[in-house]
Amino acid sequence: MLLFVLQVFHTLVFIAAISCLAVLWVYALTGRLARLAPWALGFPVAIFAGVMINGECVLQTWAKRLSGIEEGWARDILFLPEAVALSTIPVCVPVFAVTLLVVAARFIGPRVIARMRPPAGPSRG
């Protein structure tokens, strides 16, 4: 029963993480959802930190313990086939890195351009 609860929770975490990436891309490409972008950034960063500290998804480690599997993969998400689930981290980390760069460009770019412009004032001439 606890493994099923973990699978449901991990499925919700997966959906939330993809939703956060969608919010970040909307912000990066259009500038909309600027108020949600910092919040949307926090969730994938927390997941990324957990993966980097643990070496794999923390929920995968827990699923292995609950199912008694020492090596390999334990089903810890409801709807993804094993091949897709195993490639999620190797695919999502580069996607997240590119997302961070694009979000940073959206956030920092206008500020840098504004500093490069000469100050507005009366024209001399």
PDB file of C-alpha atoms in Angstrom:
ATOM      1  CA  MET A   1       0.000   0.000   0.000  1.00  0.00           C
ATOM      2  CA  LEU A   2       2.805   2.411   0.885  1.00  0.00           C
ATOM      3  CA  LEU A   3       4.477   1.722  -2.465  1.00  0.00           C
ATOM      4  CA  PHE A   4       1.249   2.655  -4.254  1.00  0.00           C
ATOM      5  CA  VAL A   5       1.061   5.923  -2.276  1.00  0.00           C
ATOM      6  CA  LEU A   6       4.668   6.609  -3.272  1.00  0.00           C
ATOM      7  CA  GLN A   7       3.817   5.941  -6.941  1.00  0.00           C
ATOM      8  CA  VAL A   8       0.854   8.337  -6.819  1.00  0.00           C
ATOM      9  CA  PHE A   9       2.967  10.984  -5.072  1.00  0.00           C
ATOM     10  CA  HIS A  10       5.827  10.593  -7.558  1.00  0.00           C
ATOM     11  CA  THR A  11       3.396  10.842 -10.457  1.00  0.00           C
ATOM     12  CA  LEU A  12       2.105  14.139  -9.022  1.00  0.00           C
ATOM     13  CA  VAL A  13       5.688  15.356  -8.519  1.00  0.00           C
ATOM     14  CA  PHE A  14       6.478  14.497 -12.156  1.00  0.00           C
ATOM     15  CA  ILE A  15       3.420  16.393 -13.411  1.00  0.00           C
ATOM     16  CA  ALA A  16       4.263  19.381 -11.205  1.00  0.00           C
ATOM     17  CA  ALA A  17       7.869  19.437 -12.432  1.00  0.00           C
ATOM     18  CA  ILE A  18       6.825  19.401 -16.085  1.00  0.00           C
ATOM     19  CA  SER A  19       4.272  22.135 -15.328  1.00  0.00           C
ATOM     20  CA  CYS A  20       7.000  24.231 -13.715  1.00  0.00           C
ATOM     21  CA  LEU A  21       9.190  23.828 -16.792  1.00  0.00           C
ATOM     22  CA  ALA A  22       6.240  24.924 -18.947  1.00  0.00           C
ATOM     23  CA  VAL A  23       5.761  28.049 -16.814  1.00  0.00           C
ATOM     24  CA  LEU A  24       9.467  28.848 -17.110  1.00  0.00           C
ATOM     25  CA  TRP A  25       9.393  28.469 -20.900  1.00  0.00           C
ATOM     26  CA  VAL A  26       6.323  30.702 -21.190  1.00  0.00           C
ATOM     27  CA  TYR A  27       8.163  33.327 -19.130  1.00  0.00           C
ATOM     28  CA  ALA A  28      11.388  32.913 -21.105  1.00  0.00           C
ATOM     29  CA  LEU A  29       9.731  33.183 -24.511  1.00  0.00           C
ATOM     30  CA  THR A  30       7.018  35.766 -23.844  1.00  0.00           C
ATOM     31  CA  GLY A  31       7.776  37.503 -20.569  1.00  0.00           C
ATOM     32  CA  ARG A  32       4.389  36.453 -19.224  1.00  0.00           C
ATOM     33  CA  LEU A  33       3.927  34.711 -15.875  1.00  0.00           C
ATOM     34  CA  ALA A  34       6.838  36.698 -14.407  1.00  0.00           C
ATOM     35  CA  ARG A  35       5.359  36.459 -10.907  1.00  0.00           C
ATOM     36  CA  LEU A  36       5.147  32.660 -11.115  1.00  0.00           C
ATOM     37  CA  ALA A  37       8.617  32.147 -12.588  1.00  0.00           C
ATOM     38  CA  PRO A  38      10.579  32.324  -9.290  1.00  0.00           C
ATOM     39  CA  TRP A  39       8.192  29.819  -7.700  1.00  0.00           C
ATOM     40  CA  ALA A  40       8.318  27.572 -10.749  1.00  0.00           C
ATOM     41  CA  LEU A  41      12.098  27.681 -10.624  1.00  0.00           C
ATOM     42  CA  GLY A  42      12.281  26.457  -7.033  1.00  0.00           C
ATOM     43  CA  PHE A  43      10.616  23.089  -7.563  1.00  0.00           C
ATOM     44  CA  PRO A  44      12.910  21.752 -10.330  1.00  0.00           C
ATOM     45  CA  VAL A  45      15.932  23.140  -8.458  1.00  0.00           C
ATOM     46  CA  ALA A  46      14.911  21.159  -5.359  1.00  0.00           C
ATOM     47  CA  ILE A  47      14.481  17.989  -7.439  1.00  0.00           C
ATOM     48  CA  PHE A  48      17.832  18.569  -9.148  1.00  0.00           C
ATOM     49  CA  ALA A  49      19.542  19.072  -5.776  1.00  0.00           C
ATOM     50  CA  GLY A  50      18.028  15.829  -4.468  1.00  0.00           C
ATOM     51  CA  VAL A  51      19.222  13.919  -7.512  1.00  0.00           C
ATOM     52  CA  MET A  52      22.720  15.381  -7.265  1.00  0.00           C
ATOM     53  CA  ILE A  53      23.007  14.653  -3.536  1.00  0.00           C
ATOM     54  CA  ASN A  54      21.517  11.143  -3.695  1.00  0.00           C
ATOM     55  CA  GLY A  55      22.911  10.076  -7.076  1.00  0.00           C
ATOM     56  CA  GLU A  56      19.418   9.158  -8.296  1.00  0.00           C
ATOM     57  CA  CYS A  57      15.874  10.279  -7.603  1.00  0.00           C
ATOM     58  CA  VAL A  58      15.199  10.176  -3.870  1.00  0.00           C
ATOM     59  CA  LEU A  59      11.777   8.627  -4.520  1.00  0.00           C
ATOM     60  CA  GLN A  60      13.394   5.883  -6.632  1.00  0.00           C
ATOM     61  CA  THR A  61      15.645   5.011  -3.705  1.00  0.00           C
ATOM     62  CA  TRP A  62      12.630   4.816  -1.433  1.00  0.00           C
ATOM     63  CA  ALA A  63      10.717   2.666  -3.952  1.00  0.00           C
ATOM     64  CA  LYS A  64      13.650   0.240  -4.114  1.00  0.00           C
ATOM     65  CA  ARG A  65      13.620  -0.104  -0.338  1.00  0.00           C
ATOM     66  CA  LEU A  66       9.859  -0.631  -0.228  1.00  0.00           C
ATOM     67  CA  SER A  67       9.893  -3.250  -2.989  1.00  0.00           C
ATOM     68  CA  GLY A  68      13.051  -5.048  -1.808  1.00  0.00           C
ATOM     69  CA  ILE A  69      14.983  -4.388  -5.021  1.00  0.00           C
ATOM     70  CA  GLU A  70      18.675  -3.702  -4.431  1.00  0.00           C
ATOM     71  CA  GLU A  71      19.852  -3.173  -8.017  1.00  0.00           C
ATOM     72  CA  GLY A  72      18.000  -1.997 -11.091  1.00  0.00           C
ATOM     73  CA  TRP A  73      14.791  -0.067 -11.275  1.00  0.00           C
ATOM     74  CA  ALA A  74      11.659  -0.191  -9.122  1.00  0.00           C
ATOM     75  CA  ARG A  75       8.359   1.098 -10.477  1.00  0.00           C
ATOM     76  CA  ASP A  76       7.927   4.373  -8.647  1.00  0.00           C
ATOM     77  CA  ILE A  77       5.694   6.251 -11.069  1.00  0.00           C
ATOM     78  CA  LEU A  78       2.352   5.109 -12.350  1.00  0.00           C
ATOM     79  CA  PHE A  79       2.163   5.895 -16.041  1.00  0.00           C
ATOM     80  CA  LEU A  80       5.690   5.859 -17.477  1.00  0.00           C
ATOM     81  CA  PRO A  81       7.137   2.720 -19.060  1.00  0.00           C
ATOM     82  CA  GLU A  82      10.499   1.668 -17.644  1.00  0.00           C
ATOM     83  CA  ALA A  83      12.501   2.846 -20.670  1.00  0.00           C
ATOM     84  CA  VAL A  84      10.979   6.332 -20.481  1.00  0.00           C
ATOM     85  CA  ALA A  85      11.330   6.532 -16.705  1.00  0.00           C
ATOM     86  CA  LEU A  86      15.001   5.553 -16.880  1.00  0.00           C
ATOM     87  CA  SER A  87      15.732   8.243 -19.468  1.00  0.00           C
ATOM     88  CA  THR A  88      13.864  11.007 -17.625  1.00  0.00           C
ATOM     89  CA  ILE A  89      16.839  12.287 -15.613  1.00  0.00           C
ATOM     90  CA  PRO A  90      19.359  12.153 -18.513  1.00  0.00           C
ATOM     91  CA  VAL A  91      16.880  14.055 -20.710  1.00  0.00           C
ATOM     92  CA  CYS A  92      15.486  16.484 -18.143  1.00  0.00           C
ATOM     93  CA  VAL A  93      18.817  17.696 -16.725  1.00  0.00           C
ATOM     94  CA  PRO A  94      20.000  19.206 -20.051  1.00  0.00           C
ATOM     95  CA  VAL A  95      16.489  20.554 -20.724  1.00  0.00           C
ATOM     96  CA  PHE A  96      16.494  22.167 -17.297  1.00  0.00           C
ATOM     97  CA  ALA A  97      19.978  23.634 -17.875  1.00  0.00           C
ATOM     98  CA  VAL A  98      18.883  25.174 -21.186  1.00  0.00           C
ATOM     99  CA  THR A  99      15.720  26.444 -19.487  1.00  0.00           C
ATOM    100  CA  LEU A 100      17.815  28.151 -16.806  1.00  0.00           C
ATOM    101  CA  LEU A 101      19.957  29.851 -19.460  1.00  0.00           C
ATOM    102  CA  VAL A 102      16.942  31.093 -21.401  1.00  0.00           C
ATOM    103  CA  VAL A 103      15.187  32.312 -18.237  1.00  0.00           C
ATOM    104  CA  ALA A 104      18.380  34.087 -17.162  1.00  0.00           C
ATOM    105  CA  ALA A 105      18.630  35.741 -20.580  1.00  0.00           C
ATOM    106  CA  ARG A 106      15.026  36.936 -20.289  1.00  0.00           C
ATOM    107  CA  PHE A 107      15.592  38.243 -16.776  1.00  0.00           C
ATOM    108  CA  ILE A 108      19.058  39.785 -17.192  1.00  0.00           C
ATOM    109  CA  GLY A 109      18.973  40.812 -20.861  1.00  0.00           C
ATOM    110  CA  PRO A 110      16.703  43.889 -20.599  1.00  0.00           C
ATOM    111  CA  ARG A 111      18.663  45.156 -17.578  1.00  0.00           C
ATOM    112  CA  VAL A 112      21.972  44.924 -19.436  1.00  0.00           C
ATOM    113  CA  ILE A 113      20.540  46.631 -22.512  1.00  0.00           C
ATOM    114  CA  ALA A 114      19.064  49.417 -20.369  1.00  0.00           C
ATOM    115  CA  ARG A 115      22.493  50.091 -18.842  1.00  0.00           C
ATOM    116  CA  MET A 116      24.105  50.273 -22.270  1.00  0.00           C
ATOM    117  CA  ARG A 117      21.743  52.988 -23.502  1.00  0.00           C
ATOM    118  CA  PRO A 118      22.839  56.576 -23.029  1.00  0.00           C
ATOM    119  CA  PRO A 119      20.802  58.483 -20.470  1.00  0.00           C
ATOM    120  CA  ALA A 120      17.804  60.321 -21.840  1.00  0.00           C
ATOM    121  CA  GLY A 121      18.032  64.051 -21.601  1.00  0.00           C
ATOM    122  CA  PRO A 122      17.939  67.189 -23.662  1.00  0.00           C
ATOM    123  CA  SER A 123      19.670  66.789 -26.963  1.00  0.00           C
ATOM    124  CA  ARG A 124      22.737  68.871 -27.537  1.00  0.00           C
ATOM    125  CA  GLY A 125      23.196  70.006 -30.848  1.00  0.00           C
TER     126      GLY A 125
END
